[in-house]
Short mmCIF file of C-alpha atoms in Angstrom, two decimals:
data_model
loop_
_atom_site.label_atom_id
_atom_site.label_comp_id
_atom_site.label_asym_id
_atom_site.label_seq_id
_atom_site.Cartn_x
_atom_site.Cartn_y
_atom_site.Cartn_z
CA UNK A 1 88.22 -74.99 84.39
CA UNK A 2 89.42 -76.34 81.11
CA UNK A 3 88.34 -73.37 79.02
CA UNK A 4 88.98 -70.56 81.44
CA UNK A 5 89.98 -67.29 79.94
CA UNK A 6 93.46 -66.80 80.99
CA UNK A 7 95.72 -64.00 81.69
CA UNK A 8 99.09 -65.73 82.43
CA UNK A 9 101.74 -65.35 85.02
CA UNK A 10 104.93 -67.31 84.86
CA UNK A 11 105.50 -69.29 88.11
CA UNK A 12 108.90 -70.51 89.21
CA UNK A 13 107.60 -72.79 91.93
CA UNK A 14 109.56 -73.65 95.04
CA UNK A 15 108.04 -76.68 96.67
CA UNK A 16 107.73 -76.32 100.44
CA UNK A 17 106.28 -78.72 102.99
CA UNK A 18 106.04 -76.67 106.15
CA UNK A 19 102.57 -76.39 107.71
CA UNK A 20 102.32 -73.85 110.45
CA UNK A 21 101.01 -70.36 111.18
CA UNK A 22 103.10 -67.50 109.99
CA UNK A 23 104.02 -64.39 111.84
CA UNK A 24 102.99 -61.22 110.06
CA UNK A 25 105.78 -59.38 108.36
CA UNK A 26 106.24 -56.46 106.05
CA UNK A 27 108.63 -56.31 103.09
CA UNK A 28 111.20 -53.61 103.55
CA UNK A 29 111.46 -51.06 100.68
CA UNK A 30 113.81 -52.19 97.97
CA UNK A 31 116.73 -50.12 96.76
CA UNK A 32 115.50 -47.92 93.90
CA UNK A 33 116.93 -48.35 90.42
CA UNK A 34 117.52 -45.66 87.77
CA UNK A 35 115.27 -47.18 85.14
CA UNK A 36 112.96 -50.16 85.56
CA UNK A 37 113.25 -50.96 81.79
CA UNK A 38 116.33 -52.61 80.26
CA UNK A 39 115.88 -51.86 76.57
CA UNK A 40 119.60 -52.12 75.93
CA UNK A 41 119.57 -55.74 77.20
CA UNK A 42 117.03 -56.96 74.67
CA UNK A 43 118.36 -55.98 71.25
CA UNK A 44 115.75 -55.82 68.53
CA UNK A 45 112.76 -55.58 70.88
CA UNK A 46 111.76 -52.36 69.19
CA UNK A 47 111.38 -54.24 65.93
CA UNK A 48 108.65 -56.57 67.37
CA UNK A 49 105.27 -55.52 65.97
CA UNK A 50 102.90 -55.21 68.90
CA UNK A 51 99.22 -55.04 68.10
CA UNK A 52 97.74 -51.64 68.91
CA UNK A 53 94.63 -51.21 71.02
CA UNK A 54 92.67 -50.30 67.84
CA UNK A 55 93.92 -53.45 66.08
CA UNK A 56 93.00 -55.69 69.02
CA UNK A 57 89.40 -54.45 69.36
CA UNK A 58 88.59 -53.43 65.81
CA UNK A 59 85.63 -54.86 63.85
CA UNK A 60 86.02 -55.59 60.15
CA UNK A 61 83.32 -55.12 57.55
CA UNK A 62 81.70 -58.56 58.07
CA UNK A 63 81.50 -58.04 61.80
CA UNK A 64 80.04 -54.57 61.33
CA UNK A 65 77.39 -56.01 59.05
CA UNK A 66 76.38 -58.55 61.70
CA UNK A 67 75.87 -55.62 64.16
CA UNK A 68 73.91 -53.57 61.68
CA UNK A 69 71.82 -56.18 60.06
CA UNK A 70 71.06 -58.49 62.99
CA UNK A 71 71.90 -57.14 66.45
CA UNK A 72 70.72 -53.52 66.15
CA UNK A 73 67.41 -54.58 64.69
CA UNK A 74 66.51 -56.04 68.11
CA UNK A 75 65.31 -53.32 70.43
CA UNK A 76 65.23 -55.35 73.67
CA UNK A 77 68.68 -55.19 75.26
CA UNK A 78 68.59 -58.64 76.76
CA UNK A 79 67.38 -60.25 73.60
CA UNK A 80 70.09 -58.44 71.66
CA UNK A 81 72.67 -59.73 74.04
CA UNK A 82 71.39 -63.31 73.76
CA UNK A 83 71.32 -63.01 69.98
CA UNK A 84 74.96 -62.03 70.04
CA UNK A 85 75.84 -65.14 72.06
CA UNK A 86 73.81 -67.40 69.86
CA UNK A 87 75.52 -66.04 66.81
CA UNK A 88 78.85 -66.71 68.31
CA UNK A 89 78.20 -70.34 69.08
CA UNK A 90 75.82 -71.47 66.30
CA UNK A 91 77.57 -73.93 63.91
CA UNK A 92 76.43 -72.14 60.80
CA UNK A 93 77.95 -68.82 62.04
CA UNK A 94 81.25 -68.59 63.84
CA UNK A 95 81.08 -71.88 65.77
CA UNK A 96 84.06 -70.88 67.99
CA UNK A 97 86.16 -73.42 69.69
CA UNK A 98 88.58 -73.05 72.64
CA UNK A 99 92.27 -73.13 72.05
CA UNK A 100 94.37 -72.12 75.07
CA UNK A 101 97.37 -70.60 73.32
CA UNK A 102 95.45 -68.51 70.69
CA UNK A 103 95.78 -64.93 71.83
CA UNK A 104 94.05 -63.24 68.90
CA UNK A 105 92.48 -59.88 68.11
CA UNK A 106 88.71 -59.53 67.83
CA UNK A 107 88.60 -59.91 64.03
CA UNK A 108 91.07 -62.78 64.06
CA UNK A 109 88.99 -64.63 66.56
CA UNK A 110 85.83 -64.10 64.57
CA UNK A 111 87.29 -65.57 61.41
CA UNK A 112 89.61 -68.26 62.66
CA UNK A 113 87.08 -70.00 64.83
CA UNK A 114 89.66 -70.94 67.53
CA UNK A 115 90.79 -68.81 70.41
CA UNK A 116 91.34 -68.68 74.14
CA UNK A 117 88.70 -67.17 76.41
CA UNK A 118 90.56 -63.83 76.57
CA UNK A 119 90.25 -63.47 72.83
CA UNK A 120 86.64 -64.66 72.88
CA UNK A 121 85.83 -62.12 75.53
CA UNK A 122 87.61 -59.32 73.64
CA UNK A 123 85.63 -60.18 70.45
CA UNK A 124 82.31 -60.39 72.31
CA UNK A 125 83.08 -56.99 74.01
CA UNK A 126 83.85 -55.33 70.65
CA UNK A 127 80.64 -56.66 69.06
CA UNK A 128 78.63 -55.71 72.14
CA UNK A 129 80.02 -52.21 72.15
CA UNK A 130 79.20 -51.74 68.47
CA UNK A 131 75.69 -53.02 69.22
CA UNK A 132 75.28 -50.24 71.71
CA UNK A 133 75.18 -52.52 74.75
CA UNK A 134 76.30 -51.28 78.14
CA UNK A 135 79.11 -53.77 78.48
CA UNK A 136 82.07 -53.99 80.89
CA UNK A 137 84.90 -56.34 81.58
CA UNK A 138 84.96 -58.12 84.90
CA UNK A 139 87.89 -59.70 86.74
CA UNK A 140 86.64 -62.96 88.37
CA UNK A 141 88.66 -63.82 91.39
CA UNK A 142 89.09 -67.54 90.91
CA UNK A 143 91.31 -69.62 93.19
CA UNK A 144 94.99 -69.79 92.15
CA UNK A 145 95.10 -72.29 89.27
CA UNK A 146 98.13 -73.41 87.29
CA UNK A 147 98.72 -74.87 83.80
CA UNK A 148 101.96 -76.27 82.57
CA UNK A 149 103.76 -74.80 79.55
CA UNK A 150 106.98 -76.58 78.75
CA UNK A 151 109.16 -76.60 81.87
CA UNK A 152 107.29 -73.72 83.45
CA UNK A 153 103.90 -73.49 85.33
CA UNK A 154 101.61 -70.71 84.44
CA UNK A 155 99.10 -69.24 86.87
CA UNK A 156 95.84 -68.35 85.23
CA UNK A 157 93.15 -65.75 85.90
CA UNK A 158 89.75 -65.15 84.45
CA UNK A 159 87.76 -62.30 82.98
CA UNK A 160 84.28 -62.20 81.61
CA UNK A 161 81.66 -59.61 80.47
CA UNK A 162 78.66 -58.08 82.18
CA UNK A 163 75.90 -56.23 80.26
CA UNK A 164 73.52 -54.01 82.22
CA UNK A 165 70.41 -52.36 81.07
CA UNK A 166 70.17 -48.59 81.52
CA UNK A 167 66.93 -47.19 82.91
CA UNK A 168 68.09 -43.61 82.38
CA UNK A 169 71.45 -41.91 81.80
CA UNK A 170 71.99 -41.55 85.56
CA UNK A 171 70.94 -45.02 86.81
CA UNK A 172 71.87 -48.55 86.06
CA UNK A 173 69.29 -51.20 87.06
CA UNK A 174 70.86 -54.01 88.98
CA UNK A 175 67.90 -56.47 89.13
CA UNK A 176 68.99 -59.97 88.10
CA UNK A 177 66.73 -60.04 85.04
CA UNK A 178 68.26 -56.79 83.82
CA UNK A 179 71.90 -58.00 84.10
CA UNK A 180 73.46 -60.53 81.70
CA UNK A 181 76.89 -61.99 82.36
CA UNK A 182 78.75 -63.47 79.44
CA UNK A 183 81.24 -66.09 80.48
CA UNK A 184 82.94 -68.58 78.14
CA UNK A 185 83.82 -70.98 80.96
CA UNK A 186 80.75 -72.93 82.16
CA UNK A 187 82.54 -73.85 85.44
CA UNK A 188 83.21 -70.25 86.45
CA UNK A 189 79.80 -69.06 85.25
CA UNK A 190 78.06 -71.29 87.83
CA UNK A 191 80.35 -70.31 90.65
CA UNK A 192 79.83 -67.26 92.95
CA UNK A 193 83.41 -66.04 92.76
CA UNK A 194 83.87 -62.37 93.58
CA UNK A 195 83.71 -60.12 90.49
CA UNK A 196 85.13 -56.70 89.89
CA UNK A 197 84.65 -54.38 86.91
CA UNK A 198 87.95 -53.55 85.36
CA UNK A 199 89.10 -51.09 82.70
CA UNK A 200 89.76 -51.71 78.98
CA UNK A 201 93.37 -50.74 79.64
CA UNK A 202 93.78 -53.56 82.16
CA UNK A 203 92.40 -56.03 79.63
CA UNK A 204 94.80 -54.62 77.06
CA UNK A 205 97.57 -55.22 79.53
CA UNK A 206 96.41 -58.79 80.09
CA UNK A 207 96.46 -59.40 76.32
CA UNK A 208 100.02 -58.26 76.06
CA UNK A 209 100.99 -60.07 79.24
CA UNK A 210 99.63 -63.36 77.82
CA UNK A 211 101.73 -63.02 74.68
CA UNK A 212 104.77 -62.06 76.71
CA UNK A 213 104.32 -65.00 79.05
CA UNK A 214 104.07 -67.47 76.13
CA UNK A 215 107.16 -65.99 74.58
CA UNK A 216 108.94 -66.32 77.86
CA UNK A 217 107.97 -69.99 78.20
CA UNK A 218 109.57 -70.51 74.74
CA UNK A 219 112.73 -68.70 75.86
CA UNK A 220 112.04 -65.99 73.21
CA UNK A 221 113.25 -63.21 75.57
CA UNK A 222 113.17 -60.40 72.98
CA UNK A 223 109.49 -60.88 72.22
CA UNK A 224 108.76 -61.54 75.89
CA UNK A 225 110.35 -58.26 76.87
CA UNK A 226 108.53 -56.25 74.17
CA UNK A 227 105.10 -57.55 75.11
CA UNK A 228 105.54 -57.57 78.94
CA UNK A 229 106.88 -54.00 78.77
CA UNK A 230 103.79 -53.12 76.64
CA UNK A 231 101.54 -54.67 79.31
CA UNK A 232 103.14 -52.41 82.02
CA UNK A 233 102.77 -49.32 79.78
CA UNK A 234 99.14 -50.21 79.02
CA UNK A 235 98.26 -50.36 82.71
CA UNK A 236 101.09 -49.40 85.07
CA UNK A 237 99.10 -50.82 88.06
CA UNK A 238 98.77 -54.32 86.63
CA UNK A 239 100.73 -56.34 89.19
CA UNK A 240 100.88 -59.53 87.10
CA UNK A 241 102.85 -57.90 84.29
CA UNK A 242 105.44 -56.53 86.77
CA UNK A 243 105.81 -59.97 88.29
CA UNK A 244 106.45 -61.50 84.84
CA UNK A 245 108.93 -58.81 84.08
CA UNK A 246 110.67 -59.83 87.23
CA UNK A 247 110.82 -63.44 86.01
CA UNK A 248 112.24 -62.30 82.63
CA UNK A 249 114.90 -60.27 84.42
CA UNK A 250 115.72 -63.18 86.67
CA UNK A 251 116.21 -65.76 83.95
CA UNK A 252 118.35 -63.33 81.95
CA UNK A 253 120.61 -62.58 84.87
CA UNK A 254 119.43 -59.12 85.88
CA UNK A 255 118.85 -59.84 89.49
CA UNK A 256 118.77 -56.29 90.83
CA UNK A 257 116.03 -55.38 88.39
CA UNK A 258 114.23 -58.62 89.17
CA UNK A 259 114.20 -57.83 92.83
CA UNK A 260 112.84 -54.38 92.23
CA UNK A 261 110.02 -55.49 89.90
CA UNK A 262 108.99 -58.37 92.25
CA UNK A 263 108.68 -55.80 95.02
CA UNK A 264 106.64 -53.50 92.73
CA UNK A 265 104.32 -56.34 91.81
CA UNK A 266 103.67 -57.09 95.53
CA UNK A 267 103.27 -53.43 96.37
CA UNK A 268 100.59 -53.21 93.70
CA UNK A 269 98.83 -56.38 94.87
CA UNK A 270 99.64 -57.84 98.24
CA UNK A 271 97.81 -61.03 97.18
CA UNK A 272 100.15 -61.66 94.23
CA UNK A 273 101.44 -64.91 95.74
CA UNK A 274 103.27 -65.72 92.55
CA UNK A 275 105.43 -62.61 92.72
CA UNK A 276 106.00 -63.22 96.41
CA UNK A 277 107.04 -66.82 95.75
CA UNK A 278 109.45 -65.85 92.98
CA UNK A 279 110.79 -63.11 95.30
CA UNK A 280 111.52 -65.78 97.96
CA UNK A 281 113.44 -67.87 95.45
CA UNK A 282 115.60 -64.89 94.52
CA UNK A 283 116.16 -64.00 98.14
CA UNK A 284 117.36 -67.46 98.95
CA UNK A 285 119.77 -67.24 96.01
CA UNK A 286 121.09 -64.08 97.51
CA UNK A 287 121.47 -65.66 101.01
CA UNK A 288 118.50 -63.99 102.66
CA UNK A 289 117.03 -67.26 104.03
CA UNK A 290 115.14 -65.88 107.01
CA UNK A 291 113.03 -63.43 105.01
CA UNK A 292 112.57 -66.07 102.26
CA UNK A 293 111.26 -68.51 104.81
CA UNK A 294 108.80 -66.01 106.25
CA UNK A 295 107.48 -65.34 102.73
CA UNK A 296 107.18 -69.03 101.94
CA UNK A 297 105.24 -69.83 105.09
CA UNK A 298 102.93 -66.88 104.52
CA UNK A 299 102.14 -68.14 101.01
CA UNK A 300 101.61 -71.70 102.24
CA UNK A 301 99.10 -70.50 104.80
CA UNK A 302 97.08 -68.88 102.00
CA UNK A 303 97.28 -71.90 99.75
CA UNK A 304 96.73 -74.69 102.34
CA UNK A 305 93.02 -75.14 101.41
CA UNK A 306 93.36 -74.59 97.67
CA UNK A 307 92.93 -77.83 95.78
CA UNK A 308 94.70 -76.44 92.73
CA UNK A 309 97.86 -75.94 94.82
CA UNK A 310 98.00 -79.61 95.64
CA UNK A 311 97.32 -80.43 91.94
CA UNK A 312 100.36 -78.26 91.10
CA UNK A 313 102.41 -80.16 93.63
CA UNK A 314 101.20 -83.41 92.20
CA UNK A 315 102.20 -82.31 88.65
CA UNK A 316 105.61 -81.17 89.93
CA UNK A 317 106.08 -84.50 91.63
CA UNK A 318 105.05 -86.48 88.57
CA UNK A 319 107.45 -84.50 86.39
CA UNK A 320 110.28 -85.44 88.77
CA UNK A 321 109.35 -89.07 88.91
CA UNK A 322 108.10 -88.97 92.54
CA UNK A 323 104.93 -90.97 91.73
CA UNK A 324 103.94 -91.72 95.33
CA UNK A 325 103.93 -88.04 96.25
CA UNK A 326 102.05 -87.21 93.05
CA UNK A 327 99.37 -89.67 94.07
CA UNK A 328 99.06 -88.27 97.52
CA UNK A 329 98.78 -84.69 96.31
CA UNK A 330 96.10 -85.49 93.70
CA UNK A 331 94.12 -87.40 96.37
CA UNK A 332 94.36 -84.32 98.58
CA UNK A 333 93.23 -82.10 95.73
CA UNK A 334 90.24 -84.32 95.09
CA UNK A 335 89.42 -84.42 98.82
CA UNK A 336 89.23 -80.65 98.82
CA UNK A 337 87.14 -80.52 95.62
CA UNK A 338 85.91 -83.59 93.84
CA UNK A 339 84.15 -81.71 91.06
CA UNK A 340 87.27 -80.89 88.95
CA UNK A 341 87.78 -83.16 85.99
CA UNK A 342 91.44 -82.22 85.60
CA UNK A 343 92.30 -83.71 89.01
CA UNK A 344 91.03 -87.08 87.89
CA UNK A 345 92.84 -86.73 84.64
CA UNK A 346 96.03 -86.09 86.62
CA UNK A 347 95.26 -89.05 88.85
CA UNK A 348 94.86 -91.19 85.72
CA UNK A 349 98.36 -90.11 84.65
CA UNK A 350 99.74 -91.20 87.98
CA UNK A 351 98.06 -94.61 87.81
CA UNK A 352 99.34 -95.05 84.31
CA UNK A 353 102.85 -94.31 85.51
CA UNK A 354 102.30 -97.03 88.18
CA UNK A 355 101.14 -99.45 85.48
CA UNK A 356 97.74 -99.63 87.17
CA UNK A 357 95.70 -99.38 83.99
CA UNK A 358 92.36 -100.31 85.50
CA UNK A 359 92.65 -97.52 88.05
CA UNK A 360 93.69 -95.09 85.36
CA UNK A 361 90.69 -96.06 83.36
CA UNK A 362 88.34 -95.46 86.28
CA UNK A 363 89.89 -92.06 86.86
CA UNK A 364 89.46 -91.03 83.21
CA UNK A 365 85.84 -92.18 83.29
CA UNK A 366 85.30 -90.01 86.35
CA UNK A 367 86.94 -87.11 84.52
CA UNK A 368 84.56 -87.55 81.60
CA UNK A 369 81.54 -87.69 83.87
CA UNK A 370 82.45 -84.35 85.35
CA UNK A 371 83.70 -82.51 82.25
CA UNK A 372 81.24 -80.42 80.22
CA UNK A 373 83.46 -79.42 77.27
CA UNK A 374 83.01 -81.73 74.24
CA UNK A 375 86.59 -81.10 72.97
CA UNK A 376 88.07 -82.17 76.27
CA UNK A 377 85.77 -85.21 76.32
CA UNK A 378 87.13 -86.30 72.98
CA UNK A 379 90.64 -86.16 74.30
CA UNK A 380 89.62 -88.16 77.44
CA UNK A 381 87.88 -90.75 75.19
CA UNK A 382 90.96 -91.18 73.07
CA UNK A 383 93.11 -91.72 76.17
CA UNK A 384 90.53 -94.09 77.53
CA UNK A 385 90.61 -96.23 74.40
CA UNK A 386 94.43 -96.27 74.60
CA UNK A 387 94.25 -97.46 78.22
CA UNK A 388 91.87 -100.18 77.32
CA UNK A 389 94.44 -101.49 74.73
CA UNK A 390 97.24 -101.11 77.17
CA UNK A 391 95.38 -102.95 79.89
CA UNK A 392 94.80 -106.02 77.73
CA UNK A 393 98.06 -105.83 75.69
CA UNK A 394 100.65 -104.61 78.18
CA UNK A 395 103.56 -105.85 75.96
#
């Protein structure tokens, strides 16, 4: 899932090793607070220029010309949709490339040629709408999957587009040849993960949440607050943004507000394990160990068969210098799913830390054999060449 579109949730992970069934439990209501927002604690947040909905989705003149001169000239809906995709990826046109941290507007994405999948999806949505296609955003319920940003882990999600052909104003045909899904991640596109149509407001909240999460990872708390607050205002029911607001409050010392927003995040989405996990960390800090342990065991039961969870544990172990545990966790992740190139890449890092260059080289070759993204392949190839030199010239 190298190029997954990502809406990001900050994760303050607590590593737990228990493995048992958990009794069911219900979180007690938290003490209400006067105002969930702390504007006075983030001086200057109101000076941060947040992109408006219109700015994020707007087409410029060149994009409008593409729609008018090429797309709208094709009467068949499916052919028009395919032409849109071809234009996006053809070298002589946009030739877009994936860049994880690039949260850009539709027009910025079109002209800069590099963006993350959220930005690619927003751009494609705006062009499809202008081309009179019946397009909707979908939330794809991928397994919990983390990426590292500085000293924090970020949990990622995924959205894509679905285009449906209208037979008449009151009916939408759902035959497979009349539905086109546009997904910028080839791994997710081939999987039968559950999909759910979501609103434009939720995608807007995801966009703001991404930018807020990145600012938080950089410890830019003023920008983080401005964007995460904007996410909660764009869609008050977007659980991930409330969870991130809780993290921001926690790291800035506003524990009462953090507790409230964690609870709110969980109330909105009982499967928001990240908010639950961060809540347990805060509860332990406040001495509520019994409730924290119940939460931790409940989360572990949900994650026990998720290979990405073990990859996260492996990465955490490697960061702390616990190489043997990192090796075991990556091996467990691969045992659960041996089709993920990033697991083999992680395994190569572990073997490199163990000075086992030949094993690291084999793991990288396996990662390259699985990976389908040329940019990532080039990175693997560069590391492979480095390992070859290291293996034969260790000193």
